[in-house]
Coordinates of C-alpha atoms and ligand atoms in Angstrom, one line a residue:
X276 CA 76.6 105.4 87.8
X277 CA 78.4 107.2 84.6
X278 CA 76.7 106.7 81.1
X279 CA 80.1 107.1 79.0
X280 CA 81.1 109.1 76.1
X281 CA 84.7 108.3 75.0
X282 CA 86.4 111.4 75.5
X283 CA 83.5 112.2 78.4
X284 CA 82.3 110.6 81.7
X285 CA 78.8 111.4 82.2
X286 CA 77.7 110.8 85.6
X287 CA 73.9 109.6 85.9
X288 CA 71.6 108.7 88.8
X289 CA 71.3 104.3 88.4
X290 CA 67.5 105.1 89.6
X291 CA 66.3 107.4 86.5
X292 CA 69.2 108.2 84.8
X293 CA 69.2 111.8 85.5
X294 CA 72.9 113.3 84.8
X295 CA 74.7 114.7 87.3
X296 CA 77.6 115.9 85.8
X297 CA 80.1 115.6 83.1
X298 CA 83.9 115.5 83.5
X299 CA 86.6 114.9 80.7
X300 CA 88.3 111.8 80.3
X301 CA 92.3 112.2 81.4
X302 CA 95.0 110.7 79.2
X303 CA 98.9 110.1 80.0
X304 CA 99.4 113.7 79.6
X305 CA 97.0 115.0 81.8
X306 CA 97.5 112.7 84.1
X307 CA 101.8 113.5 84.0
X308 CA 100.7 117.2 84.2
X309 CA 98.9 116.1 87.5
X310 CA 101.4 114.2 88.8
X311 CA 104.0 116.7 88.1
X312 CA 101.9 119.9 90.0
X313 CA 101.5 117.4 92.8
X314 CA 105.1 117.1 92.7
X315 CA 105.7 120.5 92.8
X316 CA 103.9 121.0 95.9
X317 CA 104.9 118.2 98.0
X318 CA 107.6 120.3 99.7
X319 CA 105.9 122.7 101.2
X320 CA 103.5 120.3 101.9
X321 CA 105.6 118.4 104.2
X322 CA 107.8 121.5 105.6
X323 CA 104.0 122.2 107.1
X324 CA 105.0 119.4 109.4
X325 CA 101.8 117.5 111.6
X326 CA 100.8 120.6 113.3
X327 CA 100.7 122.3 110.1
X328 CA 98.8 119.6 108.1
X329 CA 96.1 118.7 111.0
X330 CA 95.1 122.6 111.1
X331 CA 94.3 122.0 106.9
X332 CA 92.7 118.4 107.9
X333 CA 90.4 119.8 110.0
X334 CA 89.4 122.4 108.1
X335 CA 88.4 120.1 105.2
X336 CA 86.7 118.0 107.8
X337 CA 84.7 120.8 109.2
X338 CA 84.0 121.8 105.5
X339 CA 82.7 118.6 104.6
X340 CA 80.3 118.6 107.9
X341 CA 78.7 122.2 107.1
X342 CA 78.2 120.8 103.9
X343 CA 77.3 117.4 104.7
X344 CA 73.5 117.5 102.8
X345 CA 75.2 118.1 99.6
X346 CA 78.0 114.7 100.0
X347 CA 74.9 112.8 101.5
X348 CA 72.7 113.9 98.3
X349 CA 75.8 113.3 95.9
X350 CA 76.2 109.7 96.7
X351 CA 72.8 108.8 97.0
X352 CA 72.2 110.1 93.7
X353 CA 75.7 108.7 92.2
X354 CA 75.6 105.3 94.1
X355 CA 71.9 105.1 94.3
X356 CA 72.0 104.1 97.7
X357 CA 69.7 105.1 100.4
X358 CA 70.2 108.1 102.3
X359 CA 70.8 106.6 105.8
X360 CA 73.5 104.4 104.1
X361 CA 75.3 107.8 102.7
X362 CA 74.9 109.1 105.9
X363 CA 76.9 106.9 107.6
X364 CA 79.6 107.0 104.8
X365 CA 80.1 110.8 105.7
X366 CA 80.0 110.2 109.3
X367 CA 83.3 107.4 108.8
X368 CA 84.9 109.9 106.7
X369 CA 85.2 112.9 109.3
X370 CA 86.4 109.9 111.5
X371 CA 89.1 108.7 109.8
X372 CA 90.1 112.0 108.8
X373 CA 90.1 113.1 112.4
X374 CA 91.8 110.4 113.3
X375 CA 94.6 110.7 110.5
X376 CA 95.4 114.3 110.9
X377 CA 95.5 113.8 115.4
X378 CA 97.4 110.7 115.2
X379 CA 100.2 111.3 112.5
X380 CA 102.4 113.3 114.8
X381 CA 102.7 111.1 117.6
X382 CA 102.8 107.8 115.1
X383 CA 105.3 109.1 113.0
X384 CA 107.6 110.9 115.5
X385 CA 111.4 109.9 115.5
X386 CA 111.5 107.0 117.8
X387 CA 114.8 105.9 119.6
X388 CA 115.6 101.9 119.5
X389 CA 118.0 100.2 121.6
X390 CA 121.4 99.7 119.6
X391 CA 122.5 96.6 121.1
X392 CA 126.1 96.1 123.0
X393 CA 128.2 96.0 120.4
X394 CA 127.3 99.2 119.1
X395 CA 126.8 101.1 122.6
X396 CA 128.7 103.9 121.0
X397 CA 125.8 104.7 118.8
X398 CA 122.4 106.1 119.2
X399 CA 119.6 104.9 116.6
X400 CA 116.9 106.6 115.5
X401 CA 113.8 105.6 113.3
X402 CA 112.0 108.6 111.4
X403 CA 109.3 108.4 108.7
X404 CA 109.8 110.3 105.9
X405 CA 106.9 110.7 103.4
X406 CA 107.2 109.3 99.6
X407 CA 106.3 112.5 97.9
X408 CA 103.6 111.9 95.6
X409 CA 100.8 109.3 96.7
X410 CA 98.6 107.9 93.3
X411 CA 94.7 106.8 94.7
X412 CA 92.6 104.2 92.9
X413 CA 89.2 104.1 93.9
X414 CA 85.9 102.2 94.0
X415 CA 82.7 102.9 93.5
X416 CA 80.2 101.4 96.0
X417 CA 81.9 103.8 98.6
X418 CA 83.0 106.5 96.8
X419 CA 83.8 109.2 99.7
X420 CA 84.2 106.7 102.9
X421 CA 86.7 104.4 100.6
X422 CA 89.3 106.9 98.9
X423 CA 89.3 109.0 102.1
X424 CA 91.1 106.4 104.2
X425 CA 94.3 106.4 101.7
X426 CA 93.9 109.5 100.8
X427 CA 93.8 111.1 104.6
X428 CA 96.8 108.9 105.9
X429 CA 98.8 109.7 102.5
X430 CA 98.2 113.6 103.6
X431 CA 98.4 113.6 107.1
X432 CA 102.2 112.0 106.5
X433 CA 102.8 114.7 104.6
X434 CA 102.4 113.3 101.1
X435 CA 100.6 115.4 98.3
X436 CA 98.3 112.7 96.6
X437 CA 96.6 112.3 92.7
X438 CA 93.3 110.7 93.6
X439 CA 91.3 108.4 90.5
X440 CA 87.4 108.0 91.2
X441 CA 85.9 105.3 89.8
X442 CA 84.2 106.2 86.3
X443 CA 80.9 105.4 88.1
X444 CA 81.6 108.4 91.0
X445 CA 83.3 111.0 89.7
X446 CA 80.9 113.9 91.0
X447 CA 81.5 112.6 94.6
X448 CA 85.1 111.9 93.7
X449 CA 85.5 115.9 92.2
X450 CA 83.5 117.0 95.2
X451 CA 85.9 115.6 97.7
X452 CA 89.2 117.2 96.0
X453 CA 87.2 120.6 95.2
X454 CA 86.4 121.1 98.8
X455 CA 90.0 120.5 99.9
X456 CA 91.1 122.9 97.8
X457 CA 88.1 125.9 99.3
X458 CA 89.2 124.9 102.7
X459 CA 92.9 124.6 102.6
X460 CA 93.6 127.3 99.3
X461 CA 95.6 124.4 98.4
X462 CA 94.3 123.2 94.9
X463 CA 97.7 121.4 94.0
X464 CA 98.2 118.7 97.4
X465 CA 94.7 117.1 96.5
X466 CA 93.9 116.8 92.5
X467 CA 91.6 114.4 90.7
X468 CA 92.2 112.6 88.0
X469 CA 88.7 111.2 85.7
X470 CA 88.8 108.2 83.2
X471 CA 88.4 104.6 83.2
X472 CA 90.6 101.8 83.5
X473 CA 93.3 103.1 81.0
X474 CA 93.4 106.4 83.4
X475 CA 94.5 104.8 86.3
X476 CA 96.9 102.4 84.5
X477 CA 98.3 106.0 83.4
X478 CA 98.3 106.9 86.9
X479 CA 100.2 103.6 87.6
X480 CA 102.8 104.2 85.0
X481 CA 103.2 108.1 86.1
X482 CA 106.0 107.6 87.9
X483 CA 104.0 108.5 91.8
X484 CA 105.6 107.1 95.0
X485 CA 102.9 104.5 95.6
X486 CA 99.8 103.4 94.8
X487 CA 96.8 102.6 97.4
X488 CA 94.3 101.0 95.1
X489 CA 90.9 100.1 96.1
X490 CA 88.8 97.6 93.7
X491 CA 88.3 94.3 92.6
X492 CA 91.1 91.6 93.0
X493 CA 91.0 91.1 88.8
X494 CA 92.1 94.9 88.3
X495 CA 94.7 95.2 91.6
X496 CA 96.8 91.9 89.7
X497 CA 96.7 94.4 86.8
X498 CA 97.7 97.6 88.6
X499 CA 100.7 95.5 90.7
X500 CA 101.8 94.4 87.1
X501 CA 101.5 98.1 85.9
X502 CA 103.5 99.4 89.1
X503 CA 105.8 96.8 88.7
X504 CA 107.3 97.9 85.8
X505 CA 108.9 101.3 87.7
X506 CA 108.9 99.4 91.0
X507 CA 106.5 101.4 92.1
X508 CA 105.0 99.9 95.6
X509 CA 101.8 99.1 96.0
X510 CA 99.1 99.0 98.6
X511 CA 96.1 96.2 97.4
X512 CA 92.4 96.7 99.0
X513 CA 91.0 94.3 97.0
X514 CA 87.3 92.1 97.0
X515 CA 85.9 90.1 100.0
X516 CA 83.8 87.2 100.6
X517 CA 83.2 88.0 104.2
X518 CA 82.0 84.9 106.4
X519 CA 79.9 85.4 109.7
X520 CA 80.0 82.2 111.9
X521 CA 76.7 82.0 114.3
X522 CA 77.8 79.7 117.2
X523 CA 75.0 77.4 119.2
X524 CA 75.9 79.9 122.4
X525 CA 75.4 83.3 120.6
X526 CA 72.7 85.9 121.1
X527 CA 70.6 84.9 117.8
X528 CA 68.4 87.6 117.6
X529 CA 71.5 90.4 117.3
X530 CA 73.3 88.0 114.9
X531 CA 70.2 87.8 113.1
X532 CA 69.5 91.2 113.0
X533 CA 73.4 91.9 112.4
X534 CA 74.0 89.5 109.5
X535 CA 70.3 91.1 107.5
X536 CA 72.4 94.9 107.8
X537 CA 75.3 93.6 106.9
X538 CA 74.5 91.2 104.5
X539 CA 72.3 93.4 102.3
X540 CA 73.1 96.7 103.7
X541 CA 74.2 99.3 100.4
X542 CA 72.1 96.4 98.1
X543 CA 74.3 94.6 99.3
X544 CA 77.3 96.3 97.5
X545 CA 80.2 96.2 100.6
X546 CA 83.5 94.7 100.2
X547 CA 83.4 94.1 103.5
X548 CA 79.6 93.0 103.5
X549 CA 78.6 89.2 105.1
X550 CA 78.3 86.9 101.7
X551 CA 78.6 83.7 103.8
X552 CA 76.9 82.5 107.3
X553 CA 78.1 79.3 109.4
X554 CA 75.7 78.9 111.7
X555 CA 75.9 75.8 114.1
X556 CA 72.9 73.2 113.5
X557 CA 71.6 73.3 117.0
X558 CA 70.6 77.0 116.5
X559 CA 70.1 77.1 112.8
X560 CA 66.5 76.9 112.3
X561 CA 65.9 79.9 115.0
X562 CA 68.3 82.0 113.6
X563 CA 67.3 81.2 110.0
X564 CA 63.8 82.0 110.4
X565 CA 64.5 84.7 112.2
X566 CA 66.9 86.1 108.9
X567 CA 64.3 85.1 106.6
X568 CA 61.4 87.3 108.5
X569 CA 63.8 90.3 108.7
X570 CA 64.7 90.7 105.3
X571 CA 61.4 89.7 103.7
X572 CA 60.4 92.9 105.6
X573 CA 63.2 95.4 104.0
X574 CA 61.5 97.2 100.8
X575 CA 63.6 97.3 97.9
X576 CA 62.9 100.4 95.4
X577 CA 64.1 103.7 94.3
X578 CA 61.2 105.6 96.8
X579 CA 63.0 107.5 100.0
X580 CA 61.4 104.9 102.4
X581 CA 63.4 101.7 100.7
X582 CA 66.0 100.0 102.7
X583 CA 67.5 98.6 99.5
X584 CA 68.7 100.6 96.6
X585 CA 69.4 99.9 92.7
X586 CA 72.9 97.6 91.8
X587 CA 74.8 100.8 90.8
X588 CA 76.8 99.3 88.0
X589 CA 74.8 97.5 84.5
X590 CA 77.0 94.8 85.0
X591 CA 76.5 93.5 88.6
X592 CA 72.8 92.7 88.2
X593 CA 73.6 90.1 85.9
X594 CA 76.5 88.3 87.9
X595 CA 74.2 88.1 91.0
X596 CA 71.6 86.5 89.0
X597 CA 74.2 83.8 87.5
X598 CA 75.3 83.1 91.2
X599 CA 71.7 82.6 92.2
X600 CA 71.4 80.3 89.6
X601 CA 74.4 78.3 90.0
X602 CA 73.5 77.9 93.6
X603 CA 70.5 76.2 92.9
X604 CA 71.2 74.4 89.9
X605 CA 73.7 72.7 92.5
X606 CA 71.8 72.1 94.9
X607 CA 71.7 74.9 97.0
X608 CA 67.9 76.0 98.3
X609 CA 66.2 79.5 98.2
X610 CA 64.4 80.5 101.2
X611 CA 63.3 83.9 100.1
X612 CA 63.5 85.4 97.1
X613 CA 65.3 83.5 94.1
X614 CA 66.4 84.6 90.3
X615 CA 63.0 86.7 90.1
X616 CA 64.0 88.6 92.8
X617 CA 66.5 90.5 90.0
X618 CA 64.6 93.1 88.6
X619 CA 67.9 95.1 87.0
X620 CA 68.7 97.8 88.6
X621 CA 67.0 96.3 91.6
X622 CA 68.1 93.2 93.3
X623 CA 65.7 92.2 96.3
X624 CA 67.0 90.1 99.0
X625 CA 67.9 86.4 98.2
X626 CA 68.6 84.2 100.8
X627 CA 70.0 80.9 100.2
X628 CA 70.6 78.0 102.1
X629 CA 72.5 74.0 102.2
X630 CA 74.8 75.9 98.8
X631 CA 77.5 73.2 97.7
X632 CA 80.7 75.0 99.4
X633 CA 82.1 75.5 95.5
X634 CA 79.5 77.2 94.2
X635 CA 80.2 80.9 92.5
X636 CA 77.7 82.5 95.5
X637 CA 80.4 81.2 98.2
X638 CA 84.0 81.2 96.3
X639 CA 83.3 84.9 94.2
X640 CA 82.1 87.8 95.0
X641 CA 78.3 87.8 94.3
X642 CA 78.2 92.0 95.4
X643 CA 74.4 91.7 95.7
X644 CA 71.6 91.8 98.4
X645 CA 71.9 88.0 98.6
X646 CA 72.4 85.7 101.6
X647 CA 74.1 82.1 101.7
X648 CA 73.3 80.5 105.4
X649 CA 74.7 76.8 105.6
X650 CA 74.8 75.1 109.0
X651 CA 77.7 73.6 110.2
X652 CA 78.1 70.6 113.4
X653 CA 80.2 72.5 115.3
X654 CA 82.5 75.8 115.7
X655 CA 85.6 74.5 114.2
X656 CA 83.8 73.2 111.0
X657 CA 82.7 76.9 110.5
X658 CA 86.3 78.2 111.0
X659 CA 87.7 75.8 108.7
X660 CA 85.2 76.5 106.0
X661 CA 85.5 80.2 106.4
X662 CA 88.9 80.0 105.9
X663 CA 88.4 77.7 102.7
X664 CA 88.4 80.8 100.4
X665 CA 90.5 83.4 98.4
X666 CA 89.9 86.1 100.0
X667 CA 90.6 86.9 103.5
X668 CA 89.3 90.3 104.0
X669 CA 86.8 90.5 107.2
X670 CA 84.9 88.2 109.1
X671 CA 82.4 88.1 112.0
X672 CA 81.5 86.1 115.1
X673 CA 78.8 85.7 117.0
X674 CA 79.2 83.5 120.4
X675 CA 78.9 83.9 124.1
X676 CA 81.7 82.4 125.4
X677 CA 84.1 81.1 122.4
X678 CA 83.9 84.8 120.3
X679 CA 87.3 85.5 120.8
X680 CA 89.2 82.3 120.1
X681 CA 87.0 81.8 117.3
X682 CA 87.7 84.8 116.0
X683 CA 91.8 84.5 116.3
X684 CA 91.7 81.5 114.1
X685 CA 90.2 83.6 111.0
X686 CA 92.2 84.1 108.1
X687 CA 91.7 87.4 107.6
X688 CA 92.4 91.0 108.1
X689 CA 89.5 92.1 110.4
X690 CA 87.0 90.6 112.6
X691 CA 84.2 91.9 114.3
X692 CA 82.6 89.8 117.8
X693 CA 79.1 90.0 118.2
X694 CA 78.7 92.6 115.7
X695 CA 79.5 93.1 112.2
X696 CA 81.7 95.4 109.9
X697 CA 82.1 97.4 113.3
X698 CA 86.0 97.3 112.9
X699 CA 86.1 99.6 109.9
X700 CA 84.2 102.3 112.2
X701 CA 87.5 102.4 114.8
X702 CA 89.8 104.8 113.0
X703 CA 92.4 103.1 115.0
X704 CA 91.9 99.7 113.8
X705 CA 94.2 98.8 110.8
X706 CA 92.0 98.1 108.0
X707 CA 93.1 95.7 105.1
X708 CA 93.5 91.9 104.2
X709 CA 94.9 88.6 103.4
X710 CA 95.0 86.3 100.0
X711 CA 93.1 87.2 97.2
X712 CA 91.9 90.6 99.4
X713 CA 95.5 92.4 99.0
X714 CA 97.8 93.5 101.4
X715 CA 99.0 97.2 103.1
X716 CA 96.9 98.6 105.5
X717 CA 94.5 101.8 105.5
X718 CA 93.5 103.3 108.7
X719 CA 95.0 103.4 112.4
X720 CA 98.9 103.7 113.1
X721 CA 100.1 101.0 109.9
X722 CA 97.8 103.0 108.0
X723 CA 100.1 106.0 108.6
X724 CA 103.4 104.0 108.1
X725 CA 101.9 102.8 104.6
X726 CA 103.0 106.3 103.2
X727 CA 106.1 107.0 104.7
X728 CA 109.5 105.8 103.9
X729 CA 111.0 104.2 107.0
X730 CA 114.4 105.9 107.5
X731 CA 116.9 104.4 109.9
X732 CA 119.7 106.7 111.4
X733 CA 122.4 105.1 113.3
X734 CA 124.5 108.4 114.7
X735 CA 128.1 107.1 116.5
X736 CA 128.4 109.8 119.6
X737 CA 131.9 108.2 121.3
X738 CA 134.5 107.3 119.6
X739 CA 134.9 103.3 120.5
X740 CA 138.5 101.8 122.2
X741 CA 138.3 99.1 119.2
X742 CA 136.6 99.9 116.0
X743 CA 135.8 96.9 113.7
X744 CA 134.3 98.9 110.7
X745 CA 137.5 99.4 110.3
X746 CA 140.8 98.3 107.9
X747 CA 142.5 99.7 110.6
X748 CA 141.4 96.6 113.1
X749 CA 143.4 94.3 114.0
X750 CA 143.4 90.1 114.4
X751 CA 143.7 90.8 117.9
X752 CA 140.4 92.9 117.9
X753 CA 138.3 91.0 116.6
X754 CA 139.1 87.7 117.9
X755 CA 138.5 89.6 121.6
X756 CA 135.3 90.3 119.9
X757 CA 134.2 87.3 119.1
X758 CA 134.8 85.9 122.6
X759 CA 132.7 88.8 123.5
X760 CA 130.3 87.3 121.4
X761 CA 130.4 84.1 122.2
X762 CA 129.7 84.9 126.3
X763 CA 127.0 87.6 125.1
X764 CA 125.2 84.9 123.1
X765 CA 125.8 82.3 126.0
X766 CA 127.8 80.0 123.7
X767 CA 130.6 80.5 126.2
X768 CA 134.9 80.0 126.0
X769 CA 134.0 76.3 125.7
X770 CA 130.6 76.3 123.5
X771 CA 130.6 74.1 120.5
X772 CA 133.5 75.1 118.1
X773 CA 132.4 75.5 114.1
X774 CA 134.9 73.9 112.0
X775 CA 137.3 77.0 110.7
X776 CA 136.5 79.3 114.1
X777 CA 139.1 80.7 116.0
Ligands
NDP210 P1 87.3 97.8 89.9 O1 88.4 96.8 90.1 O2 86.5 97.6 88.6 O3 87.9 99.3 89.8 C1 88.5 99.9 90.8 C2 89.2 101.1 90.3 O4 90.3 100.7 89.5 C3 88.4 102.0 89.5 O5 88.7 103.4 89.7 C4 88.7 101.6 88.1 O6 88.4 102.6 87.1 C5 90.2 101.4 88.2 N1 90.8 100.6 87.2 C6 90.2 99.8 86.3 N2 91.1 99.2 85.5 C7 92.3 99.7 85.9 C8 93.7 99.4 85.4 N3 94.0 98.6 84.5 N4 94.7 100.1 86.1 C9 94.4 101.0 87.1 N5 93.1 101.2 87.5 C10 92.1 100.6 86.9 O7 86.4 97.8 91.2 P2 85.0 98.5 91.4 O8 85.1 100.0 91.2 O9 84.0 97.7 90.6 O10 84.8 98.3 93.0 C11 84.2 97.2 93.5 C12 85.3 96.3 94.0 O11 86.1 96.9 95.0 C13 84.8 95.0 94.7 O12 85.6 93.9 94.3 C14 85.0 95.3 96.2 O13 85.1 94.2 97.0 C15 86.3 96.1 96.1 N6 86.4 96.9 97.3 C16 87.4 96.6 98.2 C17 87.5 97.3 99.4 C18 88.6 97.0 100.4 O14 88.9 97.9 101.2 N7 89.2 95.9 100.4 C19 86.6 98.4 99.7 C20 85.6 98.7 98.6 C21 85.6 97.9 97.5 P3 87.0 102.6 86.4 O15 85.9 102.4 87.5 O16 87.0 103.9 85.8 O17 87.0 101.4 85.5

């Protein structure tokens, strides 16, 4: 959490709002300066080649590991979340970036494609090129496992990247580029850039190759409106309003126990976190009470032993108390917890159940340790009201024998079966999503692609017996050709004739 000064970000613990550290606010010119050093070294940067660029990968990766009590303490104290939660935040980012700097080679190799008859004289090539300079937007609530998936692809296709923290984490944000540079001795590939909104619509506007943005759905609309102004492409990771659907067939006591991590996991505080559960009505009491009596066990505090940590921005506190509300007032019922359960910073767990399905709790992001579990009568009921939403990030589903179909009729980027969130733990899984969640991908081989330029290279190696790229063809040639054409196509001599054809 950052207490702010206007020319200053002062970064503060949301538990006792001890400071952490202080960085200057960047304007348009710093940000340029930035932009233009990252420029500068983007060259040599990609002359490295894969080879090259994994041995500096790793070296960060292995840095970050020997180091990893500091990170784990840094984003506990920035974040406020528990330290098991910041563990496993480290432990995804030395995946990905293991992952990134293995995989970029082979992914991003030249690649030969078939040229088709006509062209026979040719070979074709694909190669992916990188965009130069790569501008990185990120959130809060993640502030290490979130930025490094754009920012490890972007490098590992040989891009040199400006990274933004959010003005909530710019310690863990300055700690990520500052051991880059110590383990690489390259301080200009990976630089940071600290402010608030108007910073990274400067970063927008700086002229970079792209923009991976992570953050709320509101603020990507205005970075693609900033970026569109240069035509400056965009990649959108934007908020989620993830649905878990709980079939009558499904092992209830690992959904139960599944939907209570990931529902109020990190307060809570996931953009891939479960918001909404569909359970079918034959099971729903069962699994219900089996919810209920899991999370009324969690403690939520700032103590060490608490599962559940403080709301790490002033502001959130408030909108899950209005969504609380709002649920009720319509209807909706509370089965643990309720609007006394927000004690700002601290949020304990709310769950809610039978909440009309256009309430705020199930159409916005509520981005609190609340629950909304409303039974459905049968599978396809929850699919179709899963898929009644904006967003279209992740989903879950739990079901013995009808996961998988269940699961391909989602709407959405990601889905985990009998498990949840466990696709953003597969570097190799593309990670991204539909609707009002963006678009582009992070992660696995699209993730790779995101930063390149796609370069197509046809390369003529015989010289062809009739040539119609030509003004040098003649009548004759071409209507042989499109004879050709018409038996390649299996329209045959005597296929249909189109009024005007030869
Ligand atoms: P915000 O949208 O508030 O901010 C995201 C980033 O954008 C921050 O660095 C912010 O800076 C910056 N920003 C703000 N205004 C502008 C602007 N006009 N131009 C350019 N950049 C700007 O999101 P939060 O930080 O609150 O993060 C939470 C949100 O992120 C949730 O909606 C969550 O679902 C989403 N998220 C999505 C993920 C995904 O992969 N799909 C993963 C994680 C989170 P500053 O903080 O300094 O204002």
């Amino acid at each position: 959490m950052t207490v702010t000064a206007p020319d200053q970000l002062v970064s503060a613990d949301p538990r006792d709002g001890r400071t952490l550290g202080q960085y200057p606010v960047h304007g348009t010119a710093e940000v340029s300066e930035r932009v233009d050093a990252a420029r500068a070294a983007a060259p040599a940067w990609a002359r490295l080649g894969h080879a090259g660029r994994a041995r500096d990968l790793d070296a960060w990766r292995r840095l970050i590991l020997r180091r990893v009590g500091e990170l784990v303490r840094l984003i506990s104290a920035e974040t406020g979340k528990t330290r098991a939660d910041a563990q496993l935040e480290v432990i995804l980012v030395a995946d990905h970036l293991r992952w990134a700097a293995a995989h970029a080679g082979r992914v991003l190799r030249p690649r030969r494609v078939p040229t088709g008859m006509l062209m026979f004289h040719h070979t074709a090539t694909v190669e992916h090129h990188p965009l130069g300079v790569v501008g990185v937007i990120g959130p809060w609530n993640y502030p290490a496992f979130i930025p490094v998936g754009p920012v490890a692809h972007a490098l590992a296709a040989g891009n040199t990247v400006v990274f933004k923290p959010s003005e909530y984490t710019p310690a863990a944000g300055a700690w990520l580029v500052a051991t880059f540079a110590e383990a690489t001795g390259r301080p200009d590939v990976l630089q940071a850039v600290f402010g608030r909104g108007d910073t990274g619509a400067a970063l927008c506007r700086s002229g970079v190759d792209k923009i991976a943005f992570t953050g709320s759905t509101e603020t990507g609309k205005r970075v693609m409106a900033a970026c569109a102004e240069n035509l400056t492409p965009v990649l959108l990771e934007c908020g989620g309003k993830d649905a878990v659907i709980v079939d009558r067939d499904a092992d209830l006591d690992s959904a139960a126990d599944a939907v209570v991590w990931g529902g109020l996991a990190n307060a809570g505080q996931t953009c891939i976190g479960v918001e909404r559960v569909y359970v079918h009505q034959d099971v729903a009491d069962r699994f219900t009470e089996t919810v209920v009596d899991r999370a009324a066990a969690l403690r939520t505090g700032p103590g060490p032993d608490a599962h559940i940590g403080p709301m790490a921005t002033p502001g959130q506190p408030g909108i899950v108390l209005d969504h609380i509300r709002d649920a009720l007032s319509r209807g909706g019922r509370a089965l643990l917890g309720g609007p006394e359960s927000v004690r700002a910073p601290y949020v304990s767990p709310v769950i809610l159940a039978d909440v009309p399905e256009d309430a705020d709790v199930l159409t916005r992001e509520t981005f609190g340790p609340v629950l909304v579990i409303n039974r459905v009568r049968s599978a396809a009921e929850a699919v179709e009201r899963a898929n009644a939403c904006a967003y279209g990030l992740g989903a879950a589903v739990f079901s013995r024998t009808q996961a998988t179909a269940i699961a391909r009729r989602l709407r959405v980027g990601m889905v985990s079966v009998n498990s949840v969130l466990a696709f953003a733990g597969i570097p190799a899984l593309p990670f991204g999503g539909t609707g009002a969640s963006g678009f582009g991908r992070v992660h696995g081989p699209e993730g790779l692609r995101e930063f390149t330029r796609t370069h197509s290279v046809a390369r003529q190696w015989l010289r062809p017996p009739v040539q119609p790229l030509s003004f040098r063809r003649s009548d004759r040639t071409m209507d042989a050709l499109v004879r050709l054409v018409r038996v390649v196509h299996g329209a045959g001599r005597s296929g249909p004739r189109q009024p005007g054809s030869r």
